Coordinates of C-alpha atoms in Angstrom, one line a residue:
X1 CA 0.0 0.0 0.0
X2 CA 2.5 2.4 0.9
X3 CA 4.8 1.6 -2.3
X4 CA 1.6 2.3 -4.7
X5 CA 1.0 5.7 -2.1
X6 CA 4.4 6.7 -3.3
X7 CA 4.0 5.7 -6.8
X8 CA 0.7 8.0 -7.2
X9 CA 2.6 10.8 -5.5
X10 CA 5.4 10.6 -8.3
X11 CA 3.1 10.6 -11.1
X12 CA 1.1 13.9 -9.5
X13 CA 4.3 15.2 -9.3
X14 CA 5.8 14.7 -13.2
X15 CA 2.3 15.5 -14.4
X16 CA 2.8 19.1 -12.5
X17 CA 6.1 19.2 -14.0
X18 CA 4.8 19.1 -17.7
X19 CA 2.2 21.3 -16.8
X20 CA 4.5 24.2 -15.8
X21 CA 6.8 23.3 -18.9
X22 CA 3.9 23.9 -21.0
X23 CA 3.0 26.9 -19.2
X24 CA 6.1 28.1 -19.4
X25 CA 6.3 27.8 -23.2
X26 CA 3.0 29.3 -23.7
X27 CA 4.2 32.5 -22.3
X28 CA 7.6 32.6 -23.1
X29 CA 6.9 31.8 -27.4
X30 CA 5.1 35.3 -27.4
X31 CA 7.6 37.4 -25.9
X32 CA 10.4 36.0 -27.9
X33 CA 8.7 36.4 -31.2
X34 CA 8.0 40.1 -30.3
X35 CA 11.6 40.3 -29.2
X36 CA 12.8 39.1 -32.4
X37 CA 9.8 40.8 -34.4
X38 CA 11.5 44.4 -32.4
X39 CA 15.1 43.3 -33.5
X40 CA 14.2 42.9 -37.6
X41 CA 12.4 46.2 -37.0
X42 CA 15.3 47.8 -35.5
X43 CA 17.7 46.5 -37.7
X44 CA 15.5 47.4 -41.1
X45 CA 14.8 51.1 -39.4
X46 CA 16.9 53.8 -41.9
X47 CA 19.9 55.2 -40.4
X48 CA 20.3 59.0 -39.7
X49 CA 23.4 60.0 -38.9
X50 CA 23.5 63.0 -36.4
X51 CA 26.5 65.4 -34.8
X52 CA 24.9 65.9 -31.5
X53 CA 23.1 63.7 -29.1
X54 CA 19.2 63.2 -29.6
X55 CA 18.4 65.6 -26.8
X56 CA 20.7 68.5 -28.3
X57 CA 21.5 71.0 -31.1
X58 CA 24.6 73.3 -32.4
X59 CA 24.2 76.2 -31.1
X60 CA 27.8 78.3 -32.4
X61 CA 29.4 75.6 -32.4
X62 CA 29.0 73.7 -29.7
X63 CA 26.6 70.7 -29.1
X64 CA 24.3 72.3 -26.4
X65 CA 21.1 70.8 -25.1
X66 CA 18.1 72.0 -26.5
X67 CA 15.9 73.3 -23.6
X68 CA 19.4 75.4 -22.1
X69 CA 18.7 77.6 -25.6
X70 CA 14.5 77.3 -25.8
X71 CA 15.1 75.2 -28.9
X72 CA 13.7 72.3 -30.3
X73 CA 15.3 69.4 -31.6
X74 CA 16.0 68.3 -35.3
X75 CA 13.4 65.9 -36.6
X76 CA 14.5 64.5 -39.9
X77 CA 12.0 65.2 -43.0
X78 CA 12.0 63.0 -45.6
X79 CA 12.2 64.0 -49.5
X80 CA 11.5 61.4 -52.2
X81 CA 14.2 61.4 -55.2
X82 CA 11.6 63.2 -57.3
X83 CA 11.3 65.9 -54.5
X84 CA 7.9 64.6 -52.8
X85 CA 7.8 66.3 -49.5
X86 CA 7.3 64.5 -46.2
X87 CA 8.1 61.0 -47.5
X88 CA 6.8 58.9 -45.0
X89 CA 9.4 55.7 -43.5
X90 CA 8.3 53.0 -41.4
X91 CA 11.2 53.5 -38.7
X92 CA 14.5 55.2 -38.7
X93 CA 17.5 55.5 -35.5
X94 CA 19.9 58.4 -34.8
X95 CA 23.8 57.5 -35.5
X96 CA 25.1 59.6 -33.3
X97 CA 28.9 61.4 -34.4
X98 CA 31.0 63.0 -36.6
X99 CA 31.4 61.5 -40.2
X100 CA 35.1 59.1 -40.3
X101 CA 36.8 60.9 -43.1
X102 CA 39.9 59.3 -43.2
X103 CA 42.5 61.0 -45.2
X104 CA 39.8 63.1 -46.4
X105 CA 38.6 66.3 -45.9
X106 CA 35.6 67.5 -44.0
X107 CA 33.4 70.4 -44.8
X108 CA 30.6 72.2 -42.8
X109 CA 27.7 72.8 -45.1
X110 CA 24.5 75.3 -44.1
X111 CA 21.3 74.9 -44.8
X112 CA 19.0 78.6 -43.8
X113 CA 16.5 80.8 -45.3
X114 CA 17.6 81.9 -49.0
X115 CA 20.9 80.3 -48.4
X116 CA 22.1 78.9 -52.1
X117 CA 22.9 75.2 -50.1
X118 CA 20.2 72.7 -49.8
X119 CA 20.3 69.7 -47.4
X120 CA 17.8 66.6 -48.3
X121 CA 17.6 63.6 -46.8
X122 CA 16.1 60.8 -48.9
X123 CA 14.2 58.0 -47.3
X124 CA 17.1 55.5 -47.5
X125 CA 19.5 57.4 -45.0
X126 CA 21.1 58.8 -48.0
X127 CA 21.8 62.8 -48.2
X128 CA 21.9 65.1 -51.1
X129 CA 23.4 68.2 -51.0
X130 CA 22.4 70.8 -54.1
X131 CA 24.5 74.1 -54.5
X132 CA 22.4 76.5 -56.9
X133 CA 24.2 78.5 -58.7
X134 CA 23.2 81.1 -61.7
X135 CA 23.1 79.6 -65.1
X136 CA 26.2 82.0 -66.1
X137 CA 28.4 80.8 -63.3
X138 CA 28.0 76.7 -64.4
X139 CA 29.7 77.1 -67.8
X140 CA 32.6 74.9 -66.5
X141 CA 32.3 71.4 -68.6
X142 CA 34.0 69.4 -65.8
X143 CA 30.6 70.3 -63.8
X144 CA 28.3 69.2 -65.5
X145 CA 28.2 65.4 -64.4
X146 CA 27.2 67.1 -60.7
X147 CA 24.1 68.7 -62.6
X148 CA 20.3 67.3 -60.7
X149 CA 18.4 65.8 -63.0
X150 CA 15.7 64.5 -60.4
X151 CA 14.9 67.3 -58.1
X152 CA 14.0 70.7 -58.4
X153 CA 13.0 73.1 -56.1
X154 CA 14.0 77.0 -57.6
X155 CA 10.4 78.4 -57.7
X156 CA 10.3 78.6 -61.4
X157 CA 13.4 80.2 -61.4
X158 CA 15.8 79.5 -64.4
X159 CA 19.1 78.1 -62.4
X160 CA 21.1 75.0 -62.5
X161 CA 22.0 73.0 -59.6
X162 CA 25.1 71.1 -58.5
X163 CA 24.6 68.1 -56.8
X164 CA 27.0 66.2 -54.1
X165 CA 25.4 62.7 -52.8
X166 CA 27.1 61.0 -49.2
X167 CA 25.9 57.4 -47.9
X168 CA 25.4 57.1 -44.5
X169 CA 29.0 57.2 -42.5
X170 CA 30.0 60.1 -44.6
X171 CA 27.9 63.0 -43.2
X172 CA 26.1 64.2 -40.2
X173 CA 23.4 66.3 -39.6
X174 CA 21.6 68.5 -37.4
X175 CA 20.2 72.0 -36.3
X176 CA 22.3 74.6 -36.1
X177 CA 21.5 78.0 -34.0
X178 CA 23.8 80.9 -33.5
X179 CA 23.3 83.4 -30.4
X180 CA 22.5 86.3 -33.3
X181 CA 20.5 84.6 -34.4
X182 CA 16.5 85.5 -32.7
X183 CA 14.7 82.6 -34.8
X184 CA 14.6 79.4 -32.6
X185 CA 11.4 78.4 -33.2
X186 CA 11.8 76.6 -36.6
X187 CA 13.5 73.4 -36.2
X188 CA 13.2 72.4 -40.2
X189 CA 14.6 76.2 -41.6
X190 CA 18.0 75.8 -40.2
X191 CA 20.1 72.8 -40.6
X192 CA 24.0 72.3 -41.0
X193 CA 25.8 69.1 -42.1
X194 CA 29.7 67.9 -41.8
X195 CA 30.6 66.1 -44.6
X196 CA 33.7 64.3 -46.2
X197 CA 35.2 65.8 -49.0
X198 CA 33.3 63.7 -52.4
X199 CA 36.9 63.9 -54.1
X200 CA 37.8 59.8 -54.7
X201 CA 40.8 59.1 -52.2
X202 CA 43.7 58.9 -54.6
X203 CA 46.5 56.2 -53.7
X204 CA 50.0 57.2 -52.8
X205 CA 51.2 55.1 -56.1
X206 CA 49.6 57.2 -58.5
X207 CA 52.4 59.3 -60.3
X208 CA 50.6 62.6 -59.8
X209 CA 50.6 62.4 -56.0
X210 CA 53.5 60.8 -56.0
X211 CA 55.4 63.6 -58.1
X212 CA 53.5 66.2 -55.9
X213 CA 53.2 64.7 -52.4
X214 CA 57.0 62.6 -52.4
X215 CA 58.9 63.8 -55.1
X216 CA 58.3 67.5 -54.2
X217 CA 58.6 67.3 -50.6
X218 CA 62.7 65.2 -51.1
X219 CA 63.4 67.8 -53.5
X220 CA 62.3 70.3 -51.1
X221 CA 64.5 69.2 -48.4
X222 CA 67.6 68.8 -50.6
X223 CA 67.8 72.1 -51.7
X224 CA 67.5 73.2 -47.9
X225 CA 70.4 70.9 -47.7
X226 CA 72.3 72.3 -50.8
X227 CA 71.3 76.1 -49.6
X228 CA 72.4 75.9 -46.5
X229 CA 75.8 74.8 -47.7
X230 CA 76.4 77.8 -49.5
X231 CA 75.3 79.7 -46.8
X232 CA 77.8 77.6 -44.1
X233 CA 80.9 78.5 -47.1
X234 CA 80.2 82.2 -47.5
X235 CA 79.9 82.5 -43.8
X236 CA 82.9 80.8 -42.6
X237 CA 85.6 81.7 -44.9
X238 CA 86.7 85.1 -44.0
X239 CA 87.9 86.2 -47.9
X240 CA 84.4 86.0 -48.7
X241 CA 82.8 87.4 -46.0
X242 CA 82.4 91.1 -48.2
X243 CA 79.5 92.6 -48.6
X244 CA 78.9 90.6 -51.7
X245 CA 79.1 87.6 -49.7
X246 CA 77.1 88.6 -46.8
X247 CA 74.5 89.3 -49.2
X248 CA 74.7 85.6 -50.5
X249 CA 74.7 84.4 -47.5
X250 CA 71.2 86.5 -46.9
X251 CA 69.7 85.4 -49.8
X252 CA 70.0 82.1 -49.6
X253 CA 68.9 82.1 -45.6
X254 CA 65.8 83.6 -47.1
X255 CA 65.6 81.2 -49.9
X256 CA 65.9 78.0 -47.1
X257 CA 63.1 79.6 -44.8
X258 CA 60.8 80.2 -48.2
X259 CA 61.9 76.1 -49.0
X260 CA 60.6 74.9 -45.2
X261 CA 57.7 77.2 -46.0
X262 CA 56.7 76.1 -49.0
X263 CA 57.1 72.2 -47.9
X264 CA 54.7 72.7 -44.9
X265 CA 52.2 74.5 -47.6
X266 CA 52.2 70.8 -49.6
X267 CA 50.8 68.7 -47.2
X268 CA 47.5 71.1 -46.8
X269 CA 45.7 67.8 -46.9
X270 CA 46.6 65.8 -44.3
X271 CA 45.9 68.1 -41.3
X272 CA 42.7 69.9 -42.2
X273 CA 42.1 71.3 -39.0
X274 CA 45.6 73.5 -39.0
X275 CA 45.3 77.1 -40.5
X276 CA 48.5 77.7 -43.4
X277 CA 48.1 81.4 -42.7
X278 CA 51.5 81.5 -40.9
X279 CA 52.8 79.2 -43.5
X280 CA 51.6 81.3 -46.4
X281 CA 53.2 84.2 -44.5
X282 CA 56.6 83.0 -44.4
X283 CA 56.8 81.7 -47.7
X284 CA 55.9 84.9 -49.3
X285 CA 57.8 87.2 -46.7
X286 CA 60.9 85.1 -47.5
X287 CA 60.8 85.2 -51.0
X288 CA 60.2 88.8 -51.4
X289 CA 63.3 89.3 -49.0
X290 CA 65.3 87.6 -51.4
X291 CA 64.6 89.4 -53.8
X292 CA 64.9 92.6 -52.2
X293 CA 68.8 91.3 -51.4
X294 CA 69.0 90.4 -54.9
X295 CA 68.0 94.0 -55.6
X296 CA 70.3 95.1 -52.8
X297 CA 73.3 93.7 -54.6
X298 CA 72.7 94.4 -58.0
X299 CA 72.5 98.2 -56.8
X300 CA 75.9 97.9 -55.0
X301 CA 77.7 96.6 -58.0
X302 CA 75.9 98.8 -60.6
X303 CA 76.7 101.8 -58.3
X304 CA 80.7 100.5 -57.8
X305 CA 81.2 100.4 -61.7
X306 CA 80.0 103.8 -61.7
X307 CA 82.4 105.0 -59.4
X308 CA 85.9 106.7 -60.2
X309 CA 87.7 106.0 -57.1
X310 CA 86.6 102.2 -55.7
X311 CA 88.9 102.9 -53.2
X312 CA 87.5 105.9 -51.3
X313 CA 84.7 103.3 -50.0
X314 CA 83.0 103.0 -46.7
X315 CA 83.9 99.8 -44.2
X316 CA 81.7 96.5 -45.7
X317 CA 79.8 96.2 -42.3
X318 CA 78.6 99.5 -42.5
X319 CA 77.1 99.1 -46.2
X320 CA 75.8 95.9 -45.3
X321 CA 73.6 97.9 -42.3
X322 CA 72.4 100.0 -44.8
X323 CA 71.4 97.4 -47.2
X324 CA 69.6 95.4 -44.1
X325 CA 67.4 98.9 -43.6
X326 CA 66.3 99.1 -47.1
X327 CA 65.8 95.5 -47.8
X328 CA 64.4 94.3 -44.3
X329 CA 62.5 97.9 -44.2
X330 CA 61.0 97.3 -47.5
X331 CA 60.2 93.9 -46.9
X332 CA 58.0 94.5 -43.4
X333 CA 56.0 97.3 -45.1
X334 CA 55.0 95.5 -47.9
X335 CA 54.3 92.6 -45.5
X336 CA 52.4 94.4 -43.3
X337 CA 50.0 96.0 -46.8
X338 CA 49.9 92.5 -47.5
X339 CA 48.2 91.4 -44.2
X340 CA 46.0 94.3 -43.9
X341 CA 44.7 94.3 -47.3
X342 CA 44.1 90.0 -46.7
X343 CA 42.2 91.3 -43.9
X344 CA 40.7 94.3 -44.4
X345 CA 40.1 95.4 -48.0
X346 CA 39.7 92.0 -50.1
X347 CA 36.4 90.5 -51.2
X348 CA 34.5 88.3 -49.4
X349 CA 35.0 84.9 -50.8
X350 CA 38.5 85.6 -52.5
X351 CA 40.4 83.5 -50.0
X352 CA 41.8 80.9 -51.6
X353 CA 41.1 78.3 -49.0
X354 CA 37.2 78.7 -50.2
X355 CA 37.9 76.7 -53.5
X356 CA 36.1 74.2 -52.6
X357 CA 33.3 76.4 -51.7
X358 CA 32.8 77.3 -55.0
X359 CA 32.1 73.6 -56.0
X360 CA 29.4 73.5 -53.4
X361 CA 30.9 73.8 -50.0
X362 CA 30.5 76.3 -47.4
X363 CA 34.0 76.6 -46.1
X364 CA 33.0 78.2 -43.0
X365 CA 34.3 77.2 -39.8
X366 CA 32.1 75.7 -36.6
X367 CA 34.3 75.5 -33.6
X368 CA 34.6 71.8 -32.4
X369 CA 33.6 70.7 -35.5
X370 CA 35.8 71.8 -38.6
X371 CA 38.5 74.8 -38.3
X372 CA 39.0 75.6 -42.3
X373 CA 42.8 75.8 -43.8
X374 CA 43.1 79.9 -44.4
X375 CA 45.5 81.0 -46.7
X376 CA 46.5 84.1 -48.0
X377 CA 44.1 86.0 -50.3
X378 CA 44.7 87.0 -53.6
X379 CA 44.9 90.5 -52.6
X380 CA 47.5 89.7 -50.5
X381 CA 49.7 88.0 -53.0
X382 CA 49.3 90.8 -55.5
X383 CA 50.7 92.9 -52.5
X384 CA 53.3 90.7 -52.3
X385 CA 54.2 89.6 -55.8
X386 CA 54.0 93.1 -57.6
X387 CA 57.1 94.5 -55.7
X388 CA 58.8 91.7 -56.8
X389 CA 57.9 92.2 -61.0
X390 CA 58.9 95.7 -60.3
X391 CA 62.2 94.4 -58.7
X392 CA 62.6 91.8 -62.1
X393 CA 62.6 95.6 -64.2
X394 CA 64.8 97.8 -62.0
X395 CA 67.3 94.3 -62.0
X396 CA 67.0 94.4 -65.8
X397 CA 67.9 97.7 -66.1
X398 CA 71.4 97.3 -63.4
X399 CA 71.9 94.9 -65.9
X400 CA 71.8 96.1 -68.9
X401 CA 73.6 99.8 -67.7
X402 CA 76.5 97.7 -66.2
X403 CA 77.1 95.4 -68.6
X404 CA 77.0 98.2 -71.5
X405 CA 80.0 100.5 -68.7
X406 CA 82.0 96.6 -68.7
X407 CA 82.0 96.7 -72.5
X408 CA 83.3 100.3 -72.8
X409 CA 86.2 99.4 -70.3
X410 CA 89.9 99.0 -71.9
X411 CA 91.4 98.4 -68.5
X412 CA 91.0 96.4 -65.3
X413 CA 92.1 96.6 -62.2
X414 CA 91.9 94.0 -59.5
X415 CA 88.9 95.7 -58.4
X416 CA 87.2 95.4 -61.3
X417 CA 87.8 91.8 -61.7
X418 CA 86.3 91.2 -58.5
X419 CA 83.4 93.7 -59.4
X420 CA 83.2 91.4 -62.8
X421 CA 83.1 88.2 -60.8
X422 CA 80.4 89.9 -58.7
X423 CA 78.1 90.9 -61.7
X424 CA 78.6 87.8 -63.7
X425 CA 77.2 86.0 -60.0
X426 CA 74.8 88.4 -59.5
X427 CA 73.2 88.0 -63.0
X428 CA 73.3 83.9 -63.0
X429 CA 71.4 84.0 -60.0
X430 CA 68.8 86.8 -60.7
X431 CA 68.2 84.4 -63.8
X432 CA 67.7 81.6 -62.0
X433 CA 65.3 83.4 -59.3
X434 CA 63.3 85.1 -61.6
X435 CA 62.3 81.7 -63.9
X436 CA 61.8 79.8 -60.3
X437 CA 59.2 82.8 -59.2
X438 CA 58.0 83.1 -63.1
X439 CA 56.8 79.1 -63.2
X440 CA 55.6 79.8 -59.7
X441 CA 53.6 82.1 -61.1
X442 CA 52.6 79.7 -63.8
X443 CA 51.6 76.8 -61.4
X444 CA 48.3 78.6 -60.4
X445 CA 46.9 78.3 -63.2
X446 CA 45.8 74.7 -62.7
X447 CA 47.5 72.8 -65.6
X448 CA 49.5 70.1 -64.4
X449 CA 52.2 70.4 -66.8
X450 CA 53.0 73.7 -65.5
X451 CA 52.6 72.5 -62.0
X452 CA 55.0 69.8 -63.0
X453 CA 57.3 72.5 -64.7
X454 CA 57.0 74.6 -61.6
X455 CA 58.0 71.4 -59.6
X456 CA 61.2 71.2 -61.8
X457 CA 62.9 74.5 -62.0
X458 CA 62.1 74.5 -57.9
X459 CA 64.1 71.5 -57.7
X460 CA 67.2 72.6 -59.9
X461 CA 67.1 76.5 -58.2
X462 CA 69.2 75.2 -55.3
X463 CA 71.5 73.1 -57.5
X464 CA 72.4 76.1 -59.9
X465 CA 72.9 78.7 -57.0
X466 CA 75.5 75.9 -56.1
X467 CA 76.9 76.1 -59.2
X468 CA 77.4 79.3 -59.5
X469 CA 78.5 80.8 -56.6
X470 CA 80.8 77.8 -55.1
X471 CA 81.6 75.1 -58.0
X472 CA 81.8 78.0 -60.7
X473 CA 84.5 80.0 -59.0
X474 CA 88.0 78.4 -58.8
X475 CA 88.7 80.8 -56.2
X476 CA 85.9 79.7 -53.8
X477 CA 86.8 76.1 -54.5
X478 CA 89.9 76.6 -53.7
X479 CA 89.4 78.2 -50.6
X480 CA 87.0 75.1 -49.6
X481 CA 89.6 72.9 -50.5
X482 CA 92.4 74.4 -48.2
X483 CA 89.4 74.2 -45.5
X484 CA 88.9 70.6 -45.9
X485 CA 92.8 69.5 -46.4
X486 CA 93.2 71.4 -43.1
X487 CA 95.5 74.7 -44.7
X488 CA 94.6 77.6 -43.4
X489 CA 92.8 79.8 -45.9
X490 CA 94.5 83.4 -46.4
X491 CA 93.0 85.3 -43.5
X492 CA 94.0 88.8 -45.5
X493 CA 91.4 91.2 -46.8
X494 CA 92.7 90.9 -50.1
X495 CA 93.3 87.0 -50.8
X496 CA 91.3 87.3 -53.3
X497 CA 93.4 89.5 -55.9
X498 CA 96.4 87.7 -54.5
X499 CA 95.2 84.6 -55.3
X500 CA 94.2 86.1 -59.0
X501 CA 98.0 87.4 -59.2
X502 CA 99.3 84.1 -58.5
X503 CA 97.4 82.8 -61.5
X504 CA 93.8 82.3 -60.1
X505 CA 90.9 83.7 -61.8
X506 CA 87.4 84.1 -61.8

């Protein structure tokens, strides 16, 4: 009796076990399937991708909450690819942060009341931005693969529109307010978007960048290298520290600072967020120093040959102060035109860091966001570049003048030679200056075979100035010589003729 007791009790008690199991699957079946009916929804919901949290806005700059400035929030609209308004989407999610742009560059577009940007988001996450332009300012055939076909929304107005699409990861927006700014009621009238530059990422193998962004750059740094040389030989040896040679030795300080300058200027695109202002400044300071030296010594020479008595002549260091006052004086006021005309009286728009802005992008800068790469306007290097054409004429005409006294001459004295030396040195390298600075010129015209060619005659300038003021002269490589066999170089003031008397020349 007790055995079949105990049997009974075990089946009540398996039967309640297979009752709960039951019970159990009863309840949990439905909440699985609407937890996996939520994940398919969630995971077929469009992506957004917005700068600031879901609870905030950019207001100047800055991702600020939206209650702290009475706004409201952005709420994404919808615009079908044949410019339906309001399309409606079954679900869509917020990706919150700033777009990965790589190597790429990012750009900060606005979107406001008769603003020529438009922002439109089209139901599959994707965005469109349309710069509208007037008909006469498309004419440009490499644009017109950028022209919308599929949306239109000018008000009957006769314009044609560039168009820029990003996939979702390579934009961001949101609503943008600025404290000036009185409006913060409508959330869909102001809108901003970062976005990556739509330029295709070009590899490193490709011969144009690597002629530009390798090739340049080594070239660059040699002719620091080769500069500075020249620099180190007229400096050291004491026969050629004249004022002739004090003034090479400027130049070509001026033309190594101009170099360092010019190779921080070529990598503009792989540190966006760094303003080439200071870069830009030095580059074009430097070079227009040089060739206020150049200018400096072709007056010095023109103005010895003219003389009766080259004897009767002030001490070297003194004429070299008076040099460094008109050259270094001339050089900081044409500087300082320069940066208040960049500043102050050019054109809105002119700088040419906003290049991009006139294929569709608002180059303005939002704080925390995108600082833009400001460069020198076009004003500014008119300021700076005019002095030096005019320089190129009054160079021609020392020149010319001193060449035509040299061919009149019947005699020379040792003075002269060393005046002849001079001018044949001083003409070599205004020649070589003024073709670097003329391709230079050439290079902005956005061909790449003069970019190329401007590339070139860069790369030989260093190697030439070598040439002519060390490997030319036997008298200069003969001091250098002495230097490196360890004989003392003459330490007289006039080694120089000596050394021409003992059968040296120039």
């Amino acid at each position: 009796m007790a055995k079949e007791l105990v049997a009974a009790t075990g089946g009540v008690r398996l039967t309640l076990t297979l009752c709960g199991v039951l019970l159990g699957l009863i309840q949990v079946g439905p909440a699985t399937t609407v937890a996996a009916a939520a994940a398919t929804t969630t995971s077929n919901a469009v992506r957004v991708n917005k700068c600031c949290e879901k609870f905030e806005v950019v207001y100047d700059g800055k991702c600020t909450v939206a209650e702290t400035v009475n706004a409201t929030v952005w709420t994404p609209e919808f615009i079908g690819r044949k410019g339906e308004r309001n399309v409606k989407v079954d679900d869509f999610r917020f990706v919150i942060g700033l777009p990965d742009c790589g190597t790429k560059e990012k750009f900060t577009i606005y979107h406001y009341p008769f603003s020529h940007d438009k922002l439109i988001l089209f139901p599959d996450g994707q965005m469109r931005h349309i710069s509208l332009h007037e008909k006469e300012k498309t004419g440009d055939n490499n644009l017109r693969r950028y022209l919308d076909e599929d949306y239109s929304d000018a008000e009957g107005q006769s314009i044609l529109s560039l168009k820029y699409d990003y996939v979702q990861g390579l934009y961001c927006m949101d609503r943008f307010i600025s404290s000036s700014s009185e409006d913060h009621g409508e959330s869909s009238e102001r809108m901003m978007a970062t976005v990556c530059s739509p330029k295709p990422e070009i590899h490193w193998t490709d011969s144009s960048v690597m002629l530009r962004k390798i090739i340049n750059p080594i070239c660059h740094g040699i002719a620091m290298i080769i500069l500075l040389i020249v620099a180190i030989i007229y400096f050291v040896l004491p026969t050629l520290r004249d004022l002739v040679g004090n003034m090479v030795t400027t130049i070509t300080l001026c033309l190594i600072v101009s170099q360092a300058a010019d190779l921080v200027r070529i990598f503009t695109e792989f540190s966006n967020h760094v303003s080439f202002l200071i870069a830009d400044l030095f580059f074009y300071v430097s070079l227009l120093g040089a060739f206020f030296w150049l200018n400096a010594m072709g007056y010095y020479i023109w103005k010895m040959f003219r003389t009766r008595n080259v004897f009767l002549r002030v001490s070297d260091g003194r004429k070299y102060c008076w040099y460094s006052g008109y050259a270094w004086g001339c050089t900081a006021m044409m500087a300082s035109i320069a940066v208040f005309a960049h500043y102050f009286l050019d054109l809105p728009g002119s700088n040419r860091s906003q290049t991009t802005a006139a294929e569709g992008h608002t180059a303005e800068s939002i704080d925390g966001f995108f600082e833009s790469q400001d460069s020198i306007s076009w004003l500014g290097i008119a300021v700076f570049f005019m002095p030096i054409a005019f320089i190129i004429i009054v160079n021609i005409f020392f020149f010319v003048t001193t060449l035509r006294f040299i061919n009149r001459m019947h005699t020379y004295g040792r003075i002269h030679h060393k005046l002849r030396c001079s001018f044949v040195m001083f003409t070599l390298i205004f020649a070589t200056m003024s073709v670097a600075w003329l391709f230079l010129i050439l290079s902005w015209l956005h061909v790449d075979g003069l970019l190329y060619m401007h590339i070139i005659a860069n790369a030989l300038q260093a190697p030439c100035i070598l040439y002519i003021c060390v490997l030319r002269q036997k008298h200069v490589t003969f001091l250098v010589k002495s230097c490196l066999g360890d004989q003392p170089p003459q330490t007289s003031e006039w080694g120089d003729e000596m050394t021409y008397m003992n059968g040296g020349n120039y």
